[in-house]
Amino acid sequence: MALLGGLLLVSLDERNPFVLNTGHQLMGAFLLLSALLPLAGSWGFQAALDPSPKEAFRTPVVLPFLLVAFTAYFLNAVAKDFEAYFLQGSAVYEAMANYGNPLGEWGAEALAPLLPWLSRYTWLVEAGAPLLLLVPLWWARTLAVLLLGSLHLGFLLFLDIGNFPLVMLSFLALFLPKEFWRLLSRPRPWVRVHYDGGCGFCARAVAVLARLLGVRVQALPAEGEALDLLLARRSWVVEWEGKYHLEGWGFYALLRASPLWPLAFLWRVPGFPWLANRAYRLVADRRPSLAWTRRHLPERPVLPPGPWAVAVALAFSLVYGFYSLYGPWDSFVCYLIWTLGM
């Protein structure tokens, strides 16, 4: 789907005004390259089917993204007018005066004393942060992402340059290491899910759902009070913070204990709890067989991509670099000249 979406975007980038702006070429490159990322190892349904504990694996498929990022920032800084950015410090003022949105036009006058320093800051970040991206230390790469992200937040607030800041902020998020997300994540409580011990579909569905939502789950065959509730209501019993939640409310408890907890507010919308309960009953009253479970919820270990993916990604970076600089026709002509010259 990433490959099809990327090809569609490239086909539209000369005609669609919502795509054709300062970010349209990078959008196509990032979307096409994402087809080669180890998406099965990231969050999603395919990753949730993996029965093994999630352990990070290193993959060189990120190399093309690092190459694109380093080129986009470092060479851009080298090509900038050093005098305007660093010596005179007039570059940011000129950008806000010529390309600013209403907030930028106001800031060009109201923030005039700060603008020379912002010009120097812009040049230093674009020249120095790409080097930090290449450092194999999580705090260095996080610092680089935050510094470059601060530039794009400024572009988004004060300049009228289309979706380029949003594209680049999304791109930079690829380089945030797992240690950064651990700093932001709050401690997650354990949730106990009591299910019918003889139901293979129930056990597998709970495991997949737990990994998909990122919930720390203890799945247990129902006993005692939980078993009485299960038999009386024909429902799983989700125990969270000392309370039992049945039917569709079990999903509410799982969401509250997951990183997706804001979605739990849907249960405050009138009528939504009824819909959730009906959806649960639709599946619970027609529980699939063990054969269906093995066919549609198989155990699939996540494997890193092979060397061929890296080679294709690096080759694509080179080809798309020509396309971005010269356009499709001129790139073909340059390639012919280079080939004949060889």
Short mmCIF file of C-alpha atoms in Angstrom, two decimals:
data_model
loop_
_atom_site.label_atom_id
_atom_site.label_comp_id
_atom_site.label_asym_id
_atom_site.label_seq_id
_atom_site.Cartn_x
_atom_site.Cartn_y
_atom_site.Cartn_z
CA MET A 1 0.00 0.00 0.00
CA ALA A 2 2.90 2.37 0.70
CA LEU A 3 4.31 1.59 -2.76
CA LEU A 4 0.96 2.17 -4.48
CA GLY A 5 0.37 5.37 -2.51
CA GLY A 6 3.84 6.65 -3.36
CA LEU A 7 3.40 5.98 -7.07
CA LEU A 8 0.04 7.72 -7.02
CA LEU A 9 1.52 10.72 -5.26
CA VAL A 10 4.38 10.99 -7.74
CA SER A 11 1.89 10.83 -10.61
CA LEU A 12 -0.08 13.73 -9.13
CA ASP A 13 2.73 15.98 -7.98
CA GLU A 14 2.62 18.13 -11.13
CA ARG A 15 -1.16 18.56 -11.11
CA ASN A 16 -2.58 18.45 -7.61
CA PRO A 17 -2.34 21.91 -5.93
CA PHE A 18 -2.72 20.34 -2.48
CA VAL A 19 0.38 18.24 -3.10
CA LEU A 20 2.43 20.51 -5.37
CA ASN A 21 4.37 22.75 -3.00
CA THR A 22 7.70 22.80 -1.20
CA GLY A 23 7.13 19.36 0.30
CA HIS A 24 5.77 17.40 -2.66
CA GLN A 25 9.01 15.78 -3.80
CA LEU A 26 10.01 14.69 -0.32
CA MET A 27 6.54 13.27 0.33
CA GLY A 28 6.89 10.93 -2.64
CA ALA A 29 10.38 9.84 -1.61
CA PHE A 30 9.44 9.17 2.02
CA LEU A 31 6.28 7.29 1.16
CA LEU A 32 8.00 5.09 -1.41
CA LEU A 33 10.94 4.38 0.87
CA SER A 34 8.55 3.43 3.67
CA ALA A 35 7.57 0.38 1.61
CA LEU A 36 11.03 -1.02 2.44
CA LEU A 37 10.96 -0.35 6.17
CA PRO A 38 10.50 -3.30 8.56
CA LEU A 39 6.88 -2.34 9.14
CA ALA A 40 6.09 -5.80 10.51
CA GLY A 41 8.37 -5.02 13.44
CA SER A 42 6.57 -1.82 14.33
CA TRP A 43 3.15 -1.29 15.86
CA GLY A 44 0.34 -2.87 13.90
CA PHE A 45 -1.66 -6.03 13.32
CA GLN A 46 1.23 -7.94 11.75
CA ALA A 47 3.44 -7.17 14.76
CA ALA A 48 0.63 -8.20 17.11
CA LEU A 49 0.63 -11.70 15.58
CA ASP A 50 4.21 -12.25 16.76
CA PRO A 51 4.06 -14.49 19.86
CA SER A 52 7.59 -13.65 21.03
CA PRO A 53 8.42 -10.70 23.27
CA LYS A 54 9.29 -7.61 21.28
CA GLU A 55 13.02 -7.07 21.10
CA ALA A 56 14.51 -4.31 19.01
CA PHE A 57 16.52 -5.42 16.03
CA ARG A 58 18.88 -3.21 14.08
CA THR A 59 18.34 -2.81 10.37
CA PRO A 60 20.31 -0.79 7.81
CA VAL A 61 17.13 0.01 5.87
CA VAL A 62 17.11 3.35 7.70
CA LEU A 63 20.31 4.31 5.83
CA PRO A 64 18.47 5.86 2.84
CA PHE A 65 16.45 8.01 5.23
CA LEU A 66 19.63 9.16 6.96
CA LEU A 67 21.16 9.89 3.56
CA VAL A 68 18.15 11.96 2.48
CA ALA A 69 18.04 13.81 5.82
CA PHE A 70 21.75 14.60 5.86
CA THR A 71 21.65 15.85 2.27
CA ALA A 72 18.49 17.89 2.74
CA TYR A 73 19.83 19.78 5.77
CA PHE A 74 23.63 19.88 5.61
CA LEU A 75 23.98 20.71 1.90
CA ASN A 76 21.18 23.23 2.25
CA ALA A 77 23.13 24.97 5.02
CA VAL A 78 26.33 24.96 2.96
CA ALA A 79 24.49 26.49 0.01
CA LYS A 80 22.93 29.27 2.08
CA ASP A 81 24.18 32.84 2.00
CA PHE A 82 26.47 32.74 5.04
CA GLU A 83 26.64 36.52 5.24
CA ALA A 84 22.85 36.94 5.28
CA TYR A 85 22.36 34.19 7.82
CA PHE A 86 25.31 34.60 10.14
CA LEU A 87 27.11 37.89 9.65
CA GLN A 88 24.20 40.24 8.97
CA GLY A 89 21.51 37.98 10.46
CA SER A 90 18.87 39.26 8.05
CA ALA A 91 17.73 35.97 6.52
CA VAL A 92 14.88 35.19 8.90
CA TYR A 93 13.50 38.72 8.59
CA GLU A 94 13.54 38.46 4.79
CA ALA A 95 11.80 35.09 4.91
CA MET A 96 9.06 36.34 7.25
CA ALA A 97 8.59 39.54 5.24
CA ASN A 98 8.37 37.76 1.87
CA TYR A 99 6.84 34.36 2.72
CA GLY A 100 5.24 35.01 6.08
CA ASN A 101 1.64 34.29 6.98
CA PRO A 102 -0.23 36.96 9.00
CA LEU A 103 1.55 35.85 12.15
CA GLY A 104 4.87 35.97 10.34
CA GLU A 105 4.25 39.48 9.01
CA TRP A 106 3.48 40.61 12.54
CA GLY A 107 6.55 38.85 13.91
CA ALA A 108 8.86 40.46 11.35
CA GLU A 109 8.25 43.78 13.10
CA ALA A 110 7.42 42.79 16.68
CA LEU A 111 10.32 40.33 17.05
CA ALA A 112 12.88 42.36 15.10
CA PRO A 113 15.56 42.36 17.85
CA LEU A 114 15.50 38.54 18.04
CA LEU A 115 15.53 37.81 14.31
CA PRO A 116 19.32 38.16 13.74
CA TRP A 117 19.92 35.56 16.45
CA LEU A 118 17.23 33.30 14.96
CA SER A 119 19.01 33.55 11.60
CA ARG A 120 22.26 32.38 13.17
CA TYR A 121 20.43 29.65 15.08
CA THR A 122 18.84 28.40 11.84
CA TRP A 123 22.19 28.11 10.08
CA LEU A 124 23.92 26.43 13.01
CA VAL A 125 21.13 23.87 13.42
CA GLU A 126 20.94 23.02 9.72
CA ALA A 127 24.73 22.63 9.54
CA GLY A 128 25.31 20.84 12.87
CA ALA A 129 22.22 18.75 13.65
CA PRO A 130 22.60 16.47 10.57
CA LEU A 131 26.00 15.42 11.92
CA LEU A 132 24.35 14.46 15.22
CA LEU A 133 21.84 12.31 13.31
CA LEU A 134 24.74 10.10 12.19
CA VAL A 135 26.07 9.61 15.72
CA PRO A 136 25.04 6.14 17.02
CA LEU A 137 24.03 7.47 20.45
CA TRP A 138 20.36 7.79 21.32
CA TRP A 139 20.69 11.13 23.12
CA ALA A 140 22.62 12.66 20.19
CA ARG A 141 20.01 11.59 17.66
CA THR A 142 17.20 12.80 19.94
CA LEU A 143 18.89 16.18 20.31
CA ALA A 144 19.26 16.43 16.53
CA VAL A 145 15.59 15.65 15.97
CA LEU A 146 14.48 18.20 18.57
CA LEU A 147 16.73 20.92 17.14
CA LEU A 148 15.60 20.33 13.56
CA GLY A 149 12.01 20.00 14.72
CA SER A 150 12.20 23.42 16.36
CA LEU A 151 13.02 24.92 12.95
CA HIS A 152 10.00 23.31 11.31
CA LEU A 153 7.71 24.39 14.13
CA GLY A 154 8.88 27.94 13.46
CA PHE A 155 8.27 27.51 9.73
CA LEU A 156 4.79 26.15 10.45
CA LEU A 157 3.88 29.07 12.73
CA PHE A 158 5.32 31.99 10.78
CA LEU A 159 5.72 31.01 7.09
CA ASP A 160 3.25 30.17 4.33
CA ILE A 161 5.16 27.33 2.61
CA GLY A 162 2.54 24.63 2.29
CA ASN A 163 2.84 21.27 4.00
CA PHE A 164 6.65 21.18 4.00
CA PRO A 165 6.96 21.62 7.81
CA LEU A 166 4.45 18.84 8.45
CA VAL A 167 6.21 16.52 6.00
CA MET A 168 9.57 17.11 7.64
CA LEU A 169 8.24 16.77 11.20
CA SER A 170 6.76 13.40 10.22
CA PHE A 171 10.04 12.43 8.62
CA LEU A 172 12.10 13.40 11.67
CA ALA A 173 9.88 11.23 13.88
CA LEU A 174 11.46 8.20 12.16
CA PHE A 175 14.75 8.95 13.90
CA LEU A 176 13.46 9.20 17.45
CA PRO A 177 14.98 6.21 19.29
CA LYS A 178 13.07 3.89 21.57
CA GLU A 179 14.76 5.45 24.61
CA PHE A 180 13.02 8.74 23.85
CA TRP A 181 9.58 7.13 23.83
CA ARG A 182 10.38 5.33 27.08
CA LEU A 183 11.04 8.69 28.72
CA LEU A 184 7.57 9.85 27.69
CA SER A 185 5.66 6.69 28.45
CA ARG A 186 3.92 6.44 31.78
CA PRO A 187 4.06 3.23 33.85
CA ARG A 188 1.32 0.97 32.58
CA PRO A 189 -0.68 -1.14 35.04
CA TRP A 190 -1.33 -4.83 34.54
CA VAL A 191 -4.77 -5.90 33.35
CA ARG A 192 -6.18 -9.33 34.04
CA VAL A 193 -8.40 -10.88 31.39
CA HIS A 194 -10.42 -13.89 32.53
CA TYR A 195 -11.66 -16.00 29.61
CA ASP A 196 -13.25 -19.35 28.91
CA GLY A 197 -10.36 -21.77 29.37
CA GLY A 198 -11.66 -24.12 26.68
CA CYS A 199 -11.83 -21.42 24.00
CA GLY A 200 -8.69 -21.36 21.84
CA PHE A 201 -9.97 -18.36 19.90
CA CYS A 202 -10.44 -16.42 23.14
CA ALA A 203 -6.87 -16.98 24.32
CA ARG A 204 -5.35 -16.08 20.95
CA ALA A 205 -7.59 -13.04 20.43
CA VAL A 206 -6.68 -11.66 23.88
CA ALA A 207 -2.95 -12.09 23.13
CA VAL A 208 -3.20 -10.33 19.76
CA LEU A 209 -5.37 -7.56 21.17
CA ALA A 210 -2.96 -6.98 24.06
CA ARG A 211 0.01 -6.57 21.71
CA LEU A 212 -1.99 -4.39 19.33
CA LEU A 213 -3.04 -2.00 22.10
CA GLY A 214 0.27 -2.17 23.95
CA VAL A 215 -1.36 -3.40 27.17
CA ARG A 216 0.35 -5.47 29.86
CA VAL A 217 -2.12 -8.34 30.11
CA GLN A 218 -2.34 -11.43 32.27
CA ALA A 219 -4.69 -13.81 30.46
CA LEU A 220 -6.14 -16.40 32.86
CA PRO A 221 -8.80 -19.12 32.57
CA ALA A 222 -11.70 -17.85 34.64
CA GLU A 223 -12.06 -19.13 38.21
CA GLY A 224 -14.12 -18.23 41.28
CA GLU A 225 -16.05 -14.96 41.08
CA ALA A 226 -14.76 -14.24 37.58
CA LEU A 227 -16.04 -17.65 36.40
CA ASP A 228 -19.48 -16.96 37.89
CA LEU A 229 -19.66 -13.65 35.99
CA LEU A 230 -18.46 -15.31 32.79
CA LEU A 231 -21.14 -18.01 32.98
CA ALA A 232 -23.92 -15.62 33.99
CA ARG A 233 -23.21 -13.00 31.29
CA ARG A 234 -21.46 -15.19 28.68
CA SER A 235 -18.71 -12.60 28.58
CA TRP A 236 -15.02 -12.25 29.16
CA VAL A 237 -14.13 -10.56 32.44
CA VAL A 238 -11.55 -7.78 32.26
CA GLU A 239 -10.20 -6.87 35.69
CA TRP A 240 -8.65 -3.42 35.94
CA GLU A 241 -8.03 -1.28 39.03
CA GLY A 242 -9.98 -3.72 41.19
CA LYS A 243 -13.14 -3.63 39.05
CA TYR A 244 -14.66 -6.15 36.65
CA HIS A 245 -15.65 -5.01 33.15
CA LEU A 246 -17.86 -7.16 30.92
CA GLU A 247 -18.73 -7.31 27.22
CA GLY A 248 -17.90 -4.10 25.35
CA TRP A 249 -16.78 -2.39 28.55
CA GLY A 250 -13.84 -4.79 28.57
CA PHE A 251 -12.41 -2.89 25.60
CA TYR A 252 -12.87 0.31 27.59
CA ALA A 253 -10.72 -1.09 30.40
CA LEU A 254 -8.02 -2.25 27.97
CA LEU A 255 -7.90 1.14 26.30
CA ARG A 256 -7.68 2.96 29.63
CA ALA A 257 -4.60 0.89 30.48
CA SER A 258 -2.97 1.37 27.06
CA PRO A 259 -1.06 4.22 25.35
CA LEU A 260 -4.25 4.75 23.33
CA TRP A 261 -6.18 5.75 26.46
CA PRO A 262 -7.76 8.90 24.90
CA LEU A 263 -9.92 6.57 22.76
CA ALA A 264 -11.63 5.38 25.94
CA PHE A 265 -13.55 8.67 26.00
CA LEU A 266 -15.70 7.23 23.19
CA TRP A 267 -17.58 5.36 25.92
CA ARG A 268 -18.78 8.76 27.15
CA VAL A 269 -20.56 9.37 23.83
CA PRO A 270 -24.27 8.55 24.13
CA GLY A 271 -25.05 5.27 22.40
CA PHE A 272 -21.45 4.14 21.94
CA PRO A 273 -21.41 1.72 24.93
CA TRP A 274 -24.49 0.02 23.46
CA LEU A 275 -22.76 -0.33 20.09
CA ALA A 276 -19.63 -1.74 21.75
CA ASN A 277 -21.69 -4.31 23.64
CA ARG A 278 -23.54 -5.32 20.47
CA ALA A 279 -20.26 -5.71 18.61
CA TYR A 280 -18.91 -7.91 21.40
CA ARG A 281 -22.00 -10.10 21.41
CA LEU A 282 -21.83 -10.45 17.64
CA VAL A 283 -18.42 -12.12 17.96
CA ALA A 284 -18.84 -13.85 21.34
CA ASP A 285 -22.03 -15.62 20.29
CA ARG A 286 -20.34 -16.91 17.12
CA ARG A 287 -16.88 -17.78 18.41
CA PRO A 288 -14.74 -19.14 15.55
CA SER A 289 -13.24 -22.60 15.65
CA LEU A 290 -9.63 -23.40 16.46
CA ALA A 291 -8.95 -24.04 12.75
CA TRP A 292 -10.25 -20.55 11.86
CA THR A 293 -8.11 -19.06 14.61
CA ARG A 294 -4.95 -20.73 13.33
CA ARG A 295 -5.72 -19.63 9.79
CA HIS A 296 -6.56 -15.98 10.47
CA LEU A 297 -4.63 -15.31 13.69
CA PRO A 298 -1.42 -17.27 13.03
CA GLU A 299 1.78 -16.91 14.98
CA ARG A 300 4.18 -15.02 12.75
CA PRO A 301 7.64 -14.12 14.03
CA VAL A 302 8.98 -10.74 12.94
CA LEU A 303 12.17 -10.92 10.88
CA PRO A 304 14.39 -8.01 9.83
CA PRO A 305 14.60 -7.21 6.11
CA GLY A 306 17.35 -8.78 4.06
CA PRO A 307 20.26 -7.16 2.20
CA TRP A 308 18.20 -6.88 -0.99
CA ALA A 309 15.88 -4.38 0.70
CA VAL A 310 18.84 -2.22 1.67
CA ALA A 311 20.24 -2.34 -1.87
CA VAL A 312 16.90 -1.39 -3.41
CA ALA A 313 16.42 1.43 -0.91
CA LEU A 314 19.88 2.89 -1.53
CA ALA A 315 19.42 2.61 -5.31
CA PHE A 316 16.06 4.34 -5.03
CA SER A 317 17.62 7.17 -3.03
CA LEU A 318 20.10 7.79 -5.85
CA VAL A 319 17.47 7.66 -8.61
CA TYR A 320 15.00 9.83 -6.71
CA GLY A 321 17.78 12.31 -5.98
CA PHE A 322 18.20 12.90 -9.71
CA TYR A 323 14.44 13.18 -10.13
CA SER A 324 14.11 15.70 -7.32
CA LEU A 325 16.90 17.89 -8.65
CA TYR A 326 16.22 17.83 -12.39
CA GLY A 327 12.76 16.39 -12.96
CA PRO A 328 11.95 13.13 -14.78
CA TRP A 329 12.99 14.10 -18.33
CA ASP A 330 16.19 15.97 -17.46
CA SER A 331 17.16 13.17 -15.06
CA PHE A 332 16.84 10.68 -17.91
CA VAL A 333 18.96 12.88 -20.16
CA CYS A 334 21.61 13.28 -17.41
CA TYR A 335 21.63 9.52 -16.96
CA LEU A 336 22.14 8.96 -20.70
CA ILE A 337 24.98 11.49 -20.81
CA TRP A 338 26.61 9.88 -17.78
CA THR A 339 26.20 6.39 -19.29
CA LEU A 340 27.61 7.41 -22.67
CA GLY A 341 30.46 9.20 -20.95
CA MET A 342 31.38 5.99 -19.19
#
